[in-house]
Short mmCIF file of C-alpha atoms in Angstrom, two decimals:
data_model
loop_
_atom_site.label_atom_id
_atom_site.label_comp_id
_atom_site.label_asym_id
_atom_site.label_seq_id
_atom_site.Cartn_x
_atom_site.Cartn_y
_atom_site.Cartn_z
CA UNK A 1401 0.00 0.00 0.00
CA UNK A 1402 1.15 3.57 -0.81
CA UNK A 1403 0.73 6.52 1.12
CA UNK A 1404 1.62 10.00 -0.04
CA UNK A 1405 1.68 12.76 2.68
CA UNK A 1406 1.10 16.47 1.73
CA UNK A 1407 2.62 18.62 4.54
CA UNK A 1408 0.77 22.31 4.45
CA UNK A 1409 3.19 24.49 6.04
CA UNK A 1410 4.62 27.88 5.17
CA UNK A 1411 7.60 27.40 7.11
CA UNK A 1412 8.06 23.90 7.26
CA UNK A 1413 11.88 24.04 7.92
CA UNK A 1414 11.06 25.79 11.52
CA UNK A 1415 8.44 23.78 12.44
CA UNK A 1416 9.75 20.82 15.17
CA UNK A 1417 6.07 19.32 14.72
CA UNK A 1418 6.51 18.68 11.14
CA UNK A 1419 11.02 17.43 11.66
CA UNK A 1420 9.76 14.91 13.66
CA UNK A 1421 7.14 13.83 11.89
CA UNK A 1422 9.55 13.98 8.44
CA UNK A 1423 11.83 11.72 10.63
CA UNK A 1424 9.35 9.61 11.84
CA UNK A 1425 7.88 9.06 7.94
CA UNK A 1426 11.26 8.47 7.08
CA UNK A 1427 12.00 4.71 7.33
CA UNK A 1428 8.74 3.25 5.37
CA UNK A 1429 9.79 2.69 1.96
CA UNK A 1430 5.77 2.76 1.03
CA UNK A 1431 5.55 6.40 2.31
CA UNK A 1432 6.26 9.59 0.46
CA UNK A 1433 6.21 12.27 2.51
CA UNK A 1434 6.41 15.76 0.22
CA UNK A 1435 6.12 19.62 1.69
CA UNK A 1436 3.49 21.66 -0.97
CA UNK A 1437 5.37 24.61 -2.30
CA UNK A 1438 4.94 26.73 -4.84
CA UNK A 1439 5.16 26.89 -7.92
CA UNK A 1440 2.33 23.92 -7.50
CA UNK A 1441 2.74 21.86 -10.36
CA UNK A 1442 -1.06 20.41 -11.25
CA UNK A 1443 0.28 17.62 -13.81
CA UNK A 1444 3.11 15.97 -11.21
CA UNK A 1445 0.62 16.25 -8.29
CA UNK A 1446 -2.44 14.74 -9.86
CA UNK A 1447 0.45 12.12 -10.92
CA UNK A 1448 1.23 11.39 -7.29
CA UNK A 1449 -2.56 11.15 -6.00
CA UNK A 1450 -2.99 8.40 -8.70
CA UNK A 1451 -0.18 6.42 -7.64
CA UNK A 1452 -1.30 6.26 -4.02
CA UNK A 1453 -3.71 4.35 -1.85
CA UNK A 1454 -3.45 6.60 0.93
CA UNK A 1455 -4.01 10.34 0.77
CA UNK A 1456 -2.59 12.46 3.96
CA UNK A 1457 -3.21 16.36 4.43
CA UNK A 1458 -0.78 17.06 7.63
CA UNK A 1459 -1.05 20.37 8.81
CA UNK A 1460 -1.22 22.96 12.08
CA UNK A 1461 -4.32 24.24 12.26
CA UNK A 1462 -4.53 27.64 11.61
CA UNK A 1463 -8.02 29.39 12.17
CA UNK A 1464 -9.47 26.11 12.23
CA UNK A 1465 -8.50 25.09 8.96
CA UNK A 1466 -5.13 24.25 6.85
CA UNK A 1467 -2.46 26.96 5.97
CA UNK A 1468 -3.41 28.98 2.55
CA UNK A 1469 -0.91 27.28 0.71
CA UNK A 1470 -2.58 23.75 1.10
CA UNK A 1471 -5.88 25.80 0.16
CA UNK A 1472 -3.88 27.02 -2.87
CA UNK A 1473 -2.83 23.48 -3.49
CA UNK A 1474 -6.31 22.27 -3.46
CA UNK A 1475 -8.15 24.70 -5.59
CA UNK A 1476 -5.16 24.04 -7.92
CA UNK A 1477 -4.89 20.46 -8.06
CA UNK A 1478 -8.49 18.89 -7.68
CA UNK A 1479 -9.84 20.31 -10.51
CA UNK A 1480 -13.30 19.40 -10.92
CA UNK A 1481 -12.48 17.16 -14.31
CA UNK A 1482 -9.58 15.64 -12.21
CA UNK A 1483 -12.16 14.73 -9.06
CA UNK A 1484 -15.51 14.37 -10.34
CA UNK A 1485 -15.43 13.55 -14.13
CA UNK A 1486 -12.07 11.51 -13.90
CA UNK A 1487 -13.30 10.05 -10.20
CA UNK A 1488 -9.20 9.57 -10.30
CA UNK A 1489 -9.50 9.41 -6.30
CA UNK A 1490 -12.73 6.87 -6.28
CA UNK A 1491 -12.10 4.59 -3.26
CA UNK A 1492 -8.74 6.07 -1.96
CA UNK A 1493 -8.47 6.71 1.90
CA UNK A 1494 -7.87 10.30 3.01
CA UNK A 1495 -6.43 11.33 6.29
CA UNK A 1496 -5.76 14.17 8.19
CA UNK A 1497 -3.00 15.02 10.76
CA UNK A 1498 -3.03 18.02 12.22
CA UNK A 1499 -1.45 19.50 15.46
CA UNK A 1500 -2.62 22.46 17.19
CA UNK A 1501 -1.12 24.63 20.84
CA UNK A 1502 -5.04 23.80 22.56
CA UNK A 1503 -5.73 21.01 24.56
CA UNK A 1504 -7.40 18.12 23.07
CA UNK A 1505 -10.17 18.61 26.25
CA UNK A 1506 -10.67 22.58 24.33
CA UNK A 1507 -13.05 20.75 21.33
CA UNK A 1508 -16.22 20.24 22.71
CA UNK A 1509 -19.23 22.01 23.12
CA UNK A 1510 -18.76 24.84 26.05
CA UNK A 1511 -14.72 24.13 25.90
CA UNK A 1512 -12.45 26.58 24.47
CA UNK A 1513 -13.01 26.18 20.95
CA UNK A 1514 -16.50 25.04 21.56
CA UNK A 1515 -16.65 22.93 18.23
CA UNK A 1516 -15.57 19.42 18.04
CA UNK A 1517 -12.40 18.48 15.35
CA UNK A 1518 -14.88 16.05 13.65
CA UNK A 1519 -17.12 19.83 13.16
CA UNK A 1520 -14.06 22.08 11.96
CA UNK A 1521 -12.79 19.81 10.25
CA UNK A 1522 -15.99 19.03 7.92
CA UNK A 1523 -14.97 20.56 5.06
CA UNK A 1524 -11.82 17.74 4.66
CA UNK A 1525 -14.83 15.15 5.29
CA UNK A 1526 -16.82 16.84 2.37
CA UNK A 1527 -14.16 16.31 -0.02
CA UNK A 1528 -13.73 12.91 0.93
CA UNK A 1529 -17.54 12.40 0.83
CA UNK A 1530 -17.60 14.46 -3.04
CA UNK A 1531 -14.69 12.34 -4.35
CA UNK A 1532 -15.78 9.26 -2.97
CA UNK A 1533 -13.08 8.16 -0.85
CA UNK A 1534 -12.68 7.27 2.78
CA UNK A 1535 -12.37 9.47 5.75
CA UNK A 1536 -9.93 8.18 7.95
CA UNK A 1537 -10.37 9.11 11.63
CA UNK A 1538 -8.32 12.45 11.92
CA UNK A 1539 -5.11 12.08 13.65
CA UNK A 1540 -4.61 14.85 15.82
CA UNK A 1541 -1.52 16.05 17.93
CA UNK A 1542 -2.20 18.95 20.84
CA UNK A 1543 0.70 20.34 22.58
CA UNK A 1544 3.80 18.68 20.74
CA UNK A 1545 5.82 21.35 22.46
CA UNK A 1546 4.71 19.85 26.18
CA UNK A 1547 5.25 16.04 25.25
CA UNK A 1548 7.61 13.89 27.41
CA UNK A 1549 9.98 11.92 25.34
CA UNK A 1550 8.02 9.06 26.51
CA UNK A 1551 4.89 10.39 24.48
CA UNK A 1552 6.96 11.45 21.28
CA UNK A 1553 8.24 7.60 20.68
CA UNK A 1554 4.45 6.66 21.20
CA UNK A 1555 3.06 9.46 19.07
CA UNK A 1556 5.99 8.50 16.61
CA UNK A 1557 4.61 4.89 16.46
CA UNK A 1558 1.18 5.86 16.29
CA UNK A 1559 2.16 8.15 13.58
CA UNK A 1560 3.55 5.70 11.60
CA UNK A 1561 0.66 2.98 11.90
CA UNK A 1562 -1.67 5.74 11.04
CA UNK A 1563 0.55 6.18 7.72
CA UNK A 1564 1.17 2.50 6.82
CA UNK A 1565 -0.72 -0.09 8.76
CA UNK A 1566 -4.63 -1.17 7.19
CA UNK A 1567 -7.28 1.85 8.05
CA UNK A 1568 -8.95 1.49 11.00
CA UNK A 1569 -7.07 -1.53 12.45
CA UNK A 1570 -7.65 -4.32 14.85
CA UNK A 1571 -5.04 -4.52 18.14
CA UNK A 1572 -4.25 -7.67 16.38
CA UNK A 1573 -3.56 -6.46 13.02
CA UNK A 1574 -1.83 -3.42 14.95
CA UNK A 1575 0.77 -5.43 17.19
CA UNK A 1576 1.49 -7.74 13.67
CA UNK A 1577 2.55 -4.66 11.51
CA UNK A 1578 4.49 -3.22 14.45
CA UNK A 1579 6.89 -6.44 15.32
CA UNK A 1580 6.91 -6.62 11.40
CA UNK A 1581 8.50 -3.21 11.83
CA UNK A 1582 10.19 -3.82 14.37
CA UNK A 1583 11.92 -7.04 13.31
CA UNK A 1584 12.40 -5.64 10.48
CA UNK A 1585 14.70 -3.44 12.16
CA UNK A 1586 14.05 0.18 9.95
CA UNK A 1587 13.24 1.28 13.79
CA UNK A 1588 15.79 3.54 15.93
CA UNK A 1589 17.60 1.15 17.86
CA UNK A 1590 16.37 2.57 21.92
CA UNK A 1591 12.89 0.78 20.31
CA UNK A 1592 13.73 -2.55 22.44
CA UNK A 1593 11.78 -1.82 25.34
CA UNK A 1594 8.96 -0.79 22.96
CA UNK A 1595 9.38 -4.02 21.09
CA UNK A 1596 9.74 -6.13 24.57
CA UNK A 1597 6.53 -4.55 25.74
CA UNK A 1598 4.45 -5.20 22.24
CA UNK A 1599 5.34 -9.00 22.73
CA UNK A 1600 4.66 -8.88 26.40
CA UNK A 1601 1.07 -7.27 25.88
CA UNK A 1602 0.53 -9.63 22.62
CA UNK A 1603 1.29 -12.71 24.70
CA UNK A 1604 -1.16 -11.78 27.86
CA UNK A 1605 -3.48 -11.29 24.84
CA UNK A 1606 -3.61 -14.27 23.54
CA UNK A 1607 -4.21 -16.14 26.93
CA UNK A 1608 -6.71 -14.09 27.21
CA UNK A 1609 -8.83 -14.89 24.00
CA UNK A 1610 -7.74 -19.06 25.04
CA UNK A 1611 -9.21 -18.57 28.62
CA UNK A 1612 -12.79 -16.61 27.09
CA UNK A 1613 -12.77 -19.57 24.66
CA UNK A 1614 -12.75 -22.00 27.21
CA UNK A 1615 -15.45 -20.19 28.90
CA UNK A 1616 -17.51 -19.97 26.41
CA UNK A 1617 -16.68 -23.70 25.02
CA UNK A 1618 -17.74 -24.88 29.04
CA UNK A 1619 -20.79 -22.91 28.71
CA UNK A 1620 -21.84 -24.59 25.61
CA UNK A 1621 -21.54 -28.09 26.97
CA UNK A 1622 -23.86 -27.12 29.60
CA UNK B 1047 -23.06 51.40 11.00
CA UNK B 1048 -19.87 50.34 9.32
CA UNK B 1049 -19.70 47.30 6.75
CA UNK B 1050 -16.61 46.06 5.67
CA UNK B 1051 -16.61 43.29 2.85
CA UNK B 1052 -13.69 41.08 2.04
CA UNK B 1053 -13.99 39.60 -1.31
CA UNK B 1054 -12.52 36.61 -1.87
CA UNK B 1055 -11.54 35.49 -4.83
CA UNK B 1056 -8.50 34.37 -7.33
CA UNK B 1057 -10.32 36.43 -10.36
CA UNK B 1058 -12.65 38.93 -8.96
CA UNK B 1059 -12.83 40.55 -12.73
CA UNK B 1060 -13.80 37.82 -14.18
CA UNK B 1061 -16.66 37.08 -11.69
CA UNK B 1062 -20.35 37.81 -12.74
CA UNK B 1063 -21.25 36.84 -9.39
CA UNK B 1064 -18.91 38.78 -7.36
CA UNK B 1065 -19.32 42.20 -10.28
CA UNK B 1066 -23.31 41.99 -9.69
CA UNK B 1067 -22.64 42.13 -6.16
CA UNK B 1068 -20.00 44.78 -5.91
CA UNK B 1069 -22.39 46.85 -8.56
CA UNK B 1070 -24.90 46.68 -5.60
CA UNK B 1071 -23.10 47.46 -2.76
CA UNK B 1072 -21.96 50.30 -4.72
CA UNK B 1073 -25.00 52.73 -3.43
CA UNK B 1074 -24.27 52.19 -0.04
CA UNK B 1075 -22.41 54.96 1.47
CA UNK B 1076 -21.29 53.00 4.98
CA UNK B 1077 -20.08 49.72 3.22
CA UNK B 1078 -16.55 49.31 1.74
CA UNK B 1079 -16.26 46.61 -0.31
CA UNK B 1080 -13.19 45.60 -1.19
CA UNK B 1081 -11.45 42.95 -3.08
CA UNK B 1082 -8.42 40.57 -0.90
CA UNK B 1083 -5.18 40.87 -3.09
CA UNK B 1084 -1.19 40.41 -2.57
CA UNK B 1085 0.72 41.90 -1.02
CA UNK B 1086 -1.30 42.18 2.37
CA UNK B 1087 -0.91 44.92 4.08
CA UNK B 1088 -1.09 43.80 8.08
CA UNK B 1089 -1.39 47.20 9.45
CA UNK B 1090 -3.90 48.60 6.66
CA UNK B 1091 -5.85 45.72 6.61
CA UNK B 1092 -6.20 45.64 10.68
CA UNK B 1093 -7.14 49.04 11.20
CA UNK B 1094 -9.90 48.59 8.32
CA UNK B 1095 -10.88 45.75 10.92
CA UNK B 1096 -10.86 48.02 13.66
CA UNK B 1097 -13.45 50.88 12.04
CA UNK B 1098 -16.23 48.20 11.51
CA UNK B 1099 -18.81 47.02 13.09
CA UNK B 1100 -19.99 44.58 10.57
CA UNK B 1101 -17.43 42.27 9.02
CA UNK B 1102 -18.22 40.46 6.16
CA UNK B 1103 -16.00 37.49 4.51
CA UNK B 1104 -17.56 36.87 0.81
CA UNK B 1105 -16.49 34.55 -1.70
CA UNK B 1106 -17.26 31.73 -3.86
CA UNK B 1107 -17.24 28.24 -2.56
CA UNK B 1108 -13.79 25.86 -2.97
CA UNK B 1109 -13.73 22.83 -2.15
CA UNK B 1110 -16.00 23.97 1.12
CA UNK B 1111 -14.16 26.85 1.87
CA UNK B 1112 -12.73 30.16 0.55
CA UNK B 1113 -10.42 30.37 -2.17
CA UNK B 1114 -6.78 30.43 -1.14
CA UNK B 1115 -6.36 34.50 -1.21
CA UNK B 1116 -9.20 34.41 2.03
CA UNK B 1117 -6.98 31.73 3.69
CA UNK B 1118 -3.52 33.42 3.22
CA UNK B 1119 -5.48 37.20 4.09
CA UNK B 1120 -6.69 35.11 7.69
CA UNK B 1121 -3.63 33.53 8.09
CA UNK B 1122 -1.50 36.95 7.80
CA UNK B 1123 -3.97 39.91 9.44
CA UNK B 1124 -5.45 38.06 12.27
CA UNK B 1125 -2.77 37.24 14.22
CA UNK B 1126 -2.85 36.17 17.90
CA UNK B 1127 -2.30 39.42 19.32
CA UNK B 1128 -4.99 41.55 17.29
CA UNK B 1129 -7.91 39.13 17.67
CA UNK B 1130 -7.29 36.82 21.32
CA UNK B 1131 -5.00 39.23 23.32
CA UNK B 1132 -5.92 43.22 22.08
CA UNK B 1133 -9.31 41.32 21.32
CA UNK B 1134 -9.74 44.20 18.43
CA UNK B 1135 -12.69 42.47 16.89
CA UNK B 1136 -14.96 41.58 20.05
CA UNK B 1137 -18.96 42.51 19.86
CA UNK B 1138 -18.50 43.42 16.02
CA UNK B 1139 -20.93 41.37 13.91
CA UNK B 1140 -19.33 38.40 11.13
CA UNK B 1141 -21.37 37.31 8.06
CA UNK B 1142 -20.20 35.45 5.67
CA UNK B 1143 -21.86 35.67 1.68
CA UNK B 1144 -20.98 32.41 -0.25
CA UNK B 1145 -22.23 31.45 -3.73
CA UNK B 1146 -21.73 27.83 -5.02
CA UNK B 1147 -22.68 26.20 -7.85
CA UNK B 1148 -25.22 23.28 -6.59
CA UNK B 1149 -28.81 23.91 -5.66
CA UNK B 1150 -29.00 25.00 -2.25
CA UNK B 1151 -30.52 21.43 -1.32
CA UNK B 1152 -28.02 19.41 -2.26
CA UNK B 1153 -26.62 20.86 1.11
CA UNK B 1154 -28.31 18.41 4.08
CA UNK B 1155 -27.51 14.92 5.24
CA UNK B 1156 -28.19 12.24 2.33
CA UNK B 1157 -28.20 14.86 -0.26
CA UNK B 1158 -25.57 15.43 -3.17
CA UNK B 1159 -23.11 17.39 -0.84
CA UNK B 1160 -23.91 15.70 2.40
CA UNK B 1161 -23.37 18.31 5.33
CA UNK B 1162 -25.34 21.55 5.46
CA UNK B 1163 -23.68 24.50 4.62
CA UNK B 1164 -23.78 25.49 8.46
CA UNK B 1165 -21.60 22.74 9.06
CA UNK B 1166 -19.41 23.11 6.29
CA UNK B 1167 -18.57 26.86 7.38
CA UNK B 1168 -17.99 26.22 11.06
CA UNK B 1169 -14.20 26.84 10.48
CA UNK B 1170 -15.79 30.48 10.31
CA UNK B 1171 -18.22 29.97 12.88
CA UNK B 1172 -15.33 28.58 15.33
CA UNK B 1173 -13.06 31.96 14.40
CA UNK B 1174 -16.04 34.49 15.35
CA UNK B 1175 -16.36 32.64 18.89
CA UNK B 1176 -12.41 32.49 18.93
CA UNK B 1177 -13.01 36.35 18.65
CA UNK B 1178 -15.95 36.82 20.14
CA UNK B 1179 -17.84 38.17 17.17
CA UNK B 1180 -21.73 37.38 16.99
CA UNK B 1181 -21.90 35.11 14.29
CA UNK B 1182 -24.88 36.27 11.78
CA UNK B 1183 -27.04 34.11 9.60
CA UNK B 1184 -24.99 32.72 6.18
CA UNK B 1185 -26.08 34.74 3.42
CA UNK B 1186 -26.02 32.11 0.75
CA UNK B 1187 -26.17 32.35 -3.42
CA UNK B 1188 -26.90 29.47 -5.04
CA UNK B 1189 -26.79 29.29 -8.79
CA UNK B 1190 -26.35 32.57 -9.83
CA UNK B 1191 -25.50 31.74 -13.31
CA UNK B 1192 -29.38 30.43 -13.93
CA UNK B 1193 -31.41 33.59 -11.51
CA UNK B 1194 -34.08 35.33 -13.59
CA UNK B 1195 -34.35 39.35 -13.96
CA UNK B 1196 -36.97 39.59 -11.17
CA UNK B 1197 -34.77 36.69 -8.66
CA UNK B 1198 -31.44 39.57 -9.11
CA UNK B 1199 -33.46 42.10 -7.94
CA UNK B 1200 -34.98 40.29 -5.02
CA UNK B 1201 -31.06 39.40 -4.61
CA UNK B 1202 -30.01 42.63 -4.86
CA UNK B 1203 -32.33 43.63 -1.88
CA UNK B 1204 -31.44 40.48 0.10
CA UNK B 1205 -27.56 41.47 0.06
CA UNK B 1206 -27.87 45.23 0.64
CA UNK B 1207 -30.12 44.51 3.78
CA UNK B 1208 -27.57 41.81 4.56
CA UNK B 1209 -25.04 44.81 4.09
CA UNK B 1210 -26.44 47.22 5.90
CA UNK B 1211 -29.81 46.43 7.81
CA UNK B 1212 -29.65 46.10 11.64
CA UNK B 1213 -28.68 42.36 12.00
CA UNK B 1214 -31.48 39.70 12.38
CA UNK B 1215 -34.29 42.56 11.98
CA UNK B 1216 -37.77 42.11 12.27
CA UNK B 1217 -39.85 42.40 9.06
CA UNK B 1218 -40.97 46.15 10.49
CA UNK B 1219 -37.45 46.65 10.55
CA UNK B 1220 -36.72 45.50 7.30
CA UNK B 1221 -39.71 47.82 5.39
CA UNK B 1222 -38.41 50.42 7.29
CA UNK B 1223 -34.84 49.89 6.26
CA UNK B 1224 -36.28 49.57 2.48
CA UNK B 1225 -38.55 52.49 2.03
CA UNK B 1226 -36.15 54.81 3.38
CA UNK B 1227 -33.28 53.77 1.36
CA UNK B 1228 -36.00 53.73 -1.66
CA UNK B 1229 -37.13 57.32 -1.10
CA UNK B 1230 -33.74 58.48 -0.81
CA UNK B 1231 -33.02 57.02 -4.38
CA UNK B 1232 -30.09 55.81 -4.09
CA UNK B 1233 -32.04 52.51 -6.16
CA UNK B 1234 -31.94 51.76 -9.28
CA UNK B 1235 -35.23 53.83 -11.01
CA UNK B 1236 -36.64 50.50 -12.25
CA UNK B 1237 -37.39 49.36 -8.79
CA UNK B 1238 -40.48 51.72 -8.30
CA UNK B 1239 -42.64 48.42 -8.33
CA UNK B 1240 -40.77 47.00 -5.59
CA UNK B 1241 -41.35 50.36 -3.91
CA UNK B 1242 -45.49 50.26 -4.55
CA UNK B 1243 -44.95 46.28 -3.96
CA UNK B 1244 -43.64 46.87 0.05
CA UNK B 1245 -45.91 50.15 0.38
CA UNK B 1246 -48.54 47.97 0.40
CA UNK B 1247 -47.41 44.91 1.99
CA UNK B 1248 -46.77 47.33 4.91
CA UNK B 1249 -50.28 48.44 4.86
CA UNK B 1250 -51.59 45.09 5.34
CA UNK B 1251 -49.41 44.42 7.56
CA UNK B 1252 -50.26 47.07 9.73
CA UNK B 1253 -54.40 46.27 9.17
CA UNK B 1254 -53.70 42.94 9.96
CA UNK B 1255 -51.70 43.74 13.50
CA UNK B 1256 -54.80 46.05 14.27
CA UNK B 1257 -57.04 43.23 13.81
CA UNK B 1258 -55.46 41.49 16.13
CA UNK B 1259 -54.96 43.91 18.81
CA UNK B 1260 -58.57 44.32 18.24
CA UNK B 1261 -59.56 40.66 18.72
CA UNK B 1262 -57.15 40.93 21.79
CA UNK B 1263 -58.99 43.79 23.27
CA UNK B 1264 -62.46 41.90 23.16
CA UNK B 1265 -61.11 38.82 24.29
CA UNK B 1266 -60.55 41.20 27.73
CA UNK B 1267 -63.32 42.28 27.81
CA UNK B 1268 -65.38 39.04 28.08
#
């Protein structure tokens, strides 16, 4: 599966959020990670959506919507031949990441912002919805300035499951493409206690599932 | 009252839409209507913010949102400081005008566009609580392309009371607003039958609220 990732950002070369995450994206060979600038070239872009399987807008959120140049981008690039006539993006999933200085806790009615991401966010979901491919549940990053280094090696997995690994994933399906990953050693090398723990968790799983089996198996001889 | 419109749109020339509107703004000595364009002057543009009391964003609608000139104008004038911590824009009244292409109901759950308009403009809705604007109704412009002679001029009306009318007003409000803008003729001459046409609706109007306070009267009585 292919994923291309377009990074909205005006200054993407001062922006820690978006290093890390261009780190992170790094080691999967299925990922293309690419920062819109200008000039926007329609014919190479439209090139690139066709090629992938996975669509990714990443960007801060900037009065409650992307930066203008992945507005520019879009009004540029998805054309309505390109979108509607062509359906060239017809059952392609589309995901958003997008970081932001507010609390997660600020998106809800009466908080803060008092609209939930899903709400601001609607008009990415409306594109999806118009072009006929699936919304991916956003992935969303508050505070990446406050987060322990504990939380940056989980966001950074997370990150790159939410890139790579099958939409909307079982824990099963999750724990096989990380030790996949991890095994296949692409990882940074301090990822042993991750990997440790993921085989740890997958093994208390799995008794788990026997010993509700057997439950259920006892109360069917009954 | 001040108006200030912010036009929004990559080729504002070239725009039927957006010249029939500016054409009728045009009469209206307290709006300024005025067309987004590079460079962006912070400082001008803020203290244009400053003198209003009605701020209105209008523009065509991409890909559920403005065109990319609205984005880059947001991203660049309304910084932090002017709008959360000098809170420059709180009380003043935000409307947005958007014209589209699709009937208006294609806009609701299970129809062609899916989310209603409301939805798709709460990026807008979010920024006016963000600045503690009151949020007025969406003036929206379906179709323009296919209106007849007599649905302009009703438009026409529509958008100067959106304009320049006392938000949300009552229909008394509205005939008021009207017939005193008509007899200062400041109107086009052919709209003489509108003139006769609210004359009289106001008349009724009035018989009718008599009636009532009549029937109210006897009601006491008994």
């Amino acid at each position: 599966m292919k994923t291309l990732v377009l990074v909205g950002h005006p200054e993407i070369e001062n922006s820690t959020t978006q290093q890390f995450l261009k780190a992170a994206a790094q080691p999967l060979s299925d990922v293309k990670w690419t920062a819109i600038s200008e000039p926007i070239e329609v014919e190479t872009q439209q090139a690139l959506l066709k090629q992938a399987d996975r669509i990714i807008f990443e960007f801060p959120l900037y009065w409650y919507s992307a930066p203008a140049i992945l507005k520019l981008w879009e009004d540029r690039v998805l054309t309505n031949h390109f979108v509607v006539e062509e359906k060239a993006l017809v059952q392609k999933e589309f995901g958003l990441v997008v970081n932001f200085s507010q609390k997660e806790s600020a998106f809800v009615a009466g908080g803060g912002e008092e609209f939930t991401l899903s709400e601001i966010l609607r008009p990415y979901q409306a594109l999806a919805h118009k072009a006929q491919m699936k919304y991916l549940p956003i992935f969303s990053i508050p505070q990446f300035a406050y987060l322990t280094d504990e939380k940056r090696q989980r966001l950074l997995v997370d990150y790159q499951v939410y890139l790579s690994a099958p939409a909307k994933p079982s824990f099963d399906q999750k724990t096989d493409w990380l030790l996949n990953r991890l095994e296949a050693s692409d990882f940074p090398a301090n990822s042993q206690l991750v990997f440790d723990e993921i085989k740890n968790r997958q093994a208390e799983l799995e008794d788990l599932k026997f010993q509700v089996s057997e439950i259920k198996a006892g109360e069917l001889d009954e």
